[in-house]
Amino acid sequence: MTTIYLSLPEQAEPRIRFGTELLKQSLLKLGFSVQETGPLTLASYRQLEGIKIAVGDRRCCSFIRELEEHEVLLYHKDAPEGEGFYLAKLPGRLFVVAGGGDTGVLYGCQELAALLADKGELPDELAYGDAPVMKLRGPVVPLQKTKVEPPRRTYEYPITPGRFPWFYDKPLWVAFLDRLLEQRCNVIYIWTGHPFSSLVKLEDYPEALEVTEEEFFLNAEIFQWLAEQCDCRGIWLVLKFYNIHIPLPFAEKHGLDLHQPQPLPITSDYHIQAISAFIRSYPNVGLMVCLGEALQGALYGVEWFNETILAGVKEGLKDLDRKELPPIIVRAHAIPSERVMEAALPNYANLYTEAKFNGESLTTFTPRGNWQETHRHLGSLGSVHLFNVHILANLEPFRFGAPSFIQKCVQAAKYRLGTNGIHLYPLFYWDWPYSPDKTTPRQLQMERDWIWFSAWFRYAWNPDLNPKLEREYWINELAGRYGSREAGEAILDAYEASGECAPKLLRRFGITEGNRQTMSLGMTMSQLTNPERYRPWKELWESQSPQGERLEQYVERELLGEAHIGETPVDIADNVDYHADKAVRAIGRAKAHVTRGQEEFERIASDVSAIALMTRSYTHKVRAAIRILTYKRMSGTDFLAHAELLEQALPDFRKSLDYYRELVALTDNTYLYANSMQTPQRRVPFPDGEKYGHWRACLPIYEVEYANFSVNVEQLRQSRLPRKVLESEQDIVPYVQAGFTLHSSHAETYEVRNQAKLFMDGEILASQVAEELVGLTGIRLSREQAVKEGISLELELKEPARVLVGYFNSADAEWLKVPNLEENTHADDRGGLSPVIKNGVSVFFYPNVNVHAFAYEPGRHTIVFGRGAYLIVGIIKADQPLHVRDLAGASSLDTLDWLYEN
């Protein structure tokens, strides 16, 4: 038996020891005997008979430095630094694994072990080096649930075995961490709303602990163990938290809301103490800060980050003997992060930034527009800037395994966006670690979606690998799983083709790239033909899509005979139909060649079929929508004119429904649900992600939609106007005032009417007020103060009520903007995102005002909307019906929604 002498540094770090153990196990499997030995020297290593393998960090390993200085060890490329490594066979039967650091040594040992496993022997010649392109590479592991736990809100889940049994499963963690090491990940991002109430205890705030003493000690033990396990594999553990979120018992004791929009002395003191205690307890764990969501980031982001979060970190470091500052990642979400970083970088040296790649979907590998500029600016600040492949709301629940699409995304992240690290979400985020497949036992995402993780991290290591060679690589990977090259090649073709469908569908036809839309559940005809009703997120097509046309723009240009620019709806419909057909053919070709992994192959094949059915349902509905929009454009308000266009829409509308029925039948047997976030934040196609979480729940509404359309088209064909058109005029019922008391001294009440003065400062008058609003008691505030600082209002409501807020129809910075679910998951907790009266107040020499109604319970409330001027045009009883209308522009009839809705 041949003996291999394995030389380690005298005080080898945990990562080096872990790497050499990998190498040792690989040697033992090949039948070698392995004997560990101490450090070698240039003068003595030849005296040791046999094969030697020396491993070490070239910065501090004396033997490697000696080899370099005497030019025995030469590098044919850049000398390894950081996570880079170099493998060499030198004279005297000496193999060297030289790392640029501890992690570089680990990766070098891993590479040599893989080479041994592949070749079955030590190579005769060896001179190979490698290093990662991107500095941070790793997945998100969410401590989240699919449903909210009232009275807690979204994201708020104390860490307990009852909620997250998998979090305490050490063998599961070890298997996952080993998988990440195989993919050379160096970071894990643990996502939760407010982790400190589960991981630290504070003497001044004992009520902030949200777990039992037993659970607290269990959490501390598992978290410290996890940090150690990560560290020896070269993985940095990062804990992410939202601002300003506070623990439920802490909020109840101090009479505070769970989510605070602005700093208070008590919330700041609590966070400083919590963060400093965390730093002392877990010094090797990093922090990721999400300043957006609850916090009014534009107003308070700089203050809160510098004066609370960084203050807490620095306080925690006082008692620690650390040379390096713990890294902190600042997430660019719903805040002007550029201002935060500008103020923070002189204050703290070890900062990172992060921003989403395609919002909360995957739509394109060529992001552009405002979001590209945000990335490029953050990437230019000198810190490491990460791109975040966020919640995949248009891909879930299906598998996604298109490596070439992923490779182009990573290249775009590097070259178009200027990023230097990846922050990758799993495909089914909210239900980690389980997949949504209808299996017993539940599948694990790390097993089901292995190709998703593997492809992103492979290209984060090196995005510029040769595409032709990469195709061979993935064919071989799939062949190993499914038994033959023929199977591997066909499955790869199916993955690549099906992977084109969802990104292209959403970017041309969707309402949003955010997680308020579950794309696989389809869209209503109203959402396709009247998207403004659903507050579409323009960044979807202005930043997260190539240049192209939305449906109405396409129809308008078509009718005017104008040239089309970029992707058209017809282009995309034809293109995704082609990809869907190609994917179905490919997976059919694979079937005869699959000799192993049969059950998972059948699930892949089912997904390919489901994606094809979903695609065809969309494309036929889009073709029907084009006919309907053409009718809308040509008929104007004469609904009897050009009714034949509606008749021409019927066949495609019907085919869309037929394909959807097939999709329901298929997924009824294969999927537990379509969306991992089953909360009211899901709005498209239907509100409430729990009620409408499966295709079968949506089908009855689509059936009614088509039936209504068919009946109305038949009436129009017979030159009869439907009853809803004839009875469109409704009596206007005045809103009923609710009882309230205004406690803010910087605001005053007034009577809402024509000619009313709308602000305390300046002569800004209402020229026309909607009849429903006349006579209500509004609240006036200082326009100047609202624009410069933002205004908080203290109200006491004597009964359930709706606060009527007026938003000016202008994009100018001086006017308050309507909150949106793209940036704030809780934006619609009180309803009101859609206006109840469009153009409800006309203002002399200023933009018109849309009126929104937000629901509040009885009691005292501090209302903080953020910076920008707005109106409070009344506080009304909550139980009265609100008739949605528009005092200017298109009427509800002109939208044509009456064609599909009851």
XYZ file of N, CA and C in Angstrom, residues 37 109 148 318 454 511 672 685 700 808:
30
model
N 1.867 14.689 8.652
C 3.180 15.084 9.132
C 3.210 16.583 9.341
N -7.794 22.001 -1.678
C -7.917 20.604 -1.245
C -9.149 19.959 -1.883
N -49.524 34.277 7.865
C -49.305 35.203 8.973
C -49.869 34.603 10.254
N -16.997 46.838 21.775
C -16.128 47.402 22.812
C -15.479 46.327 23.676
N -27.001 25.017 -8.230
C -25.711 24.694 -8.825
C -25.348 25.648 -9.956
N -48.617 42.465 -14.340
C -48.935 43.688 -13.600
C -47.707 44.181 -12.857
N -49.289 20.920 -4.112
C -50.075 21.321 -2.951
C -50.638 22.720 -3.128
N -53.665 36.856 -9.552
C -54.887 37.340 -10.203
C -56.022 37.703 -9.260
N -63.088 28.555 -11.160
C -64.485 29.019 -11.224
C -64.622 30.481 -11.620
N -51.966 63.703 -4.914
C -51.917 64.518 -6.119
C -51.380 63.697 -7.287
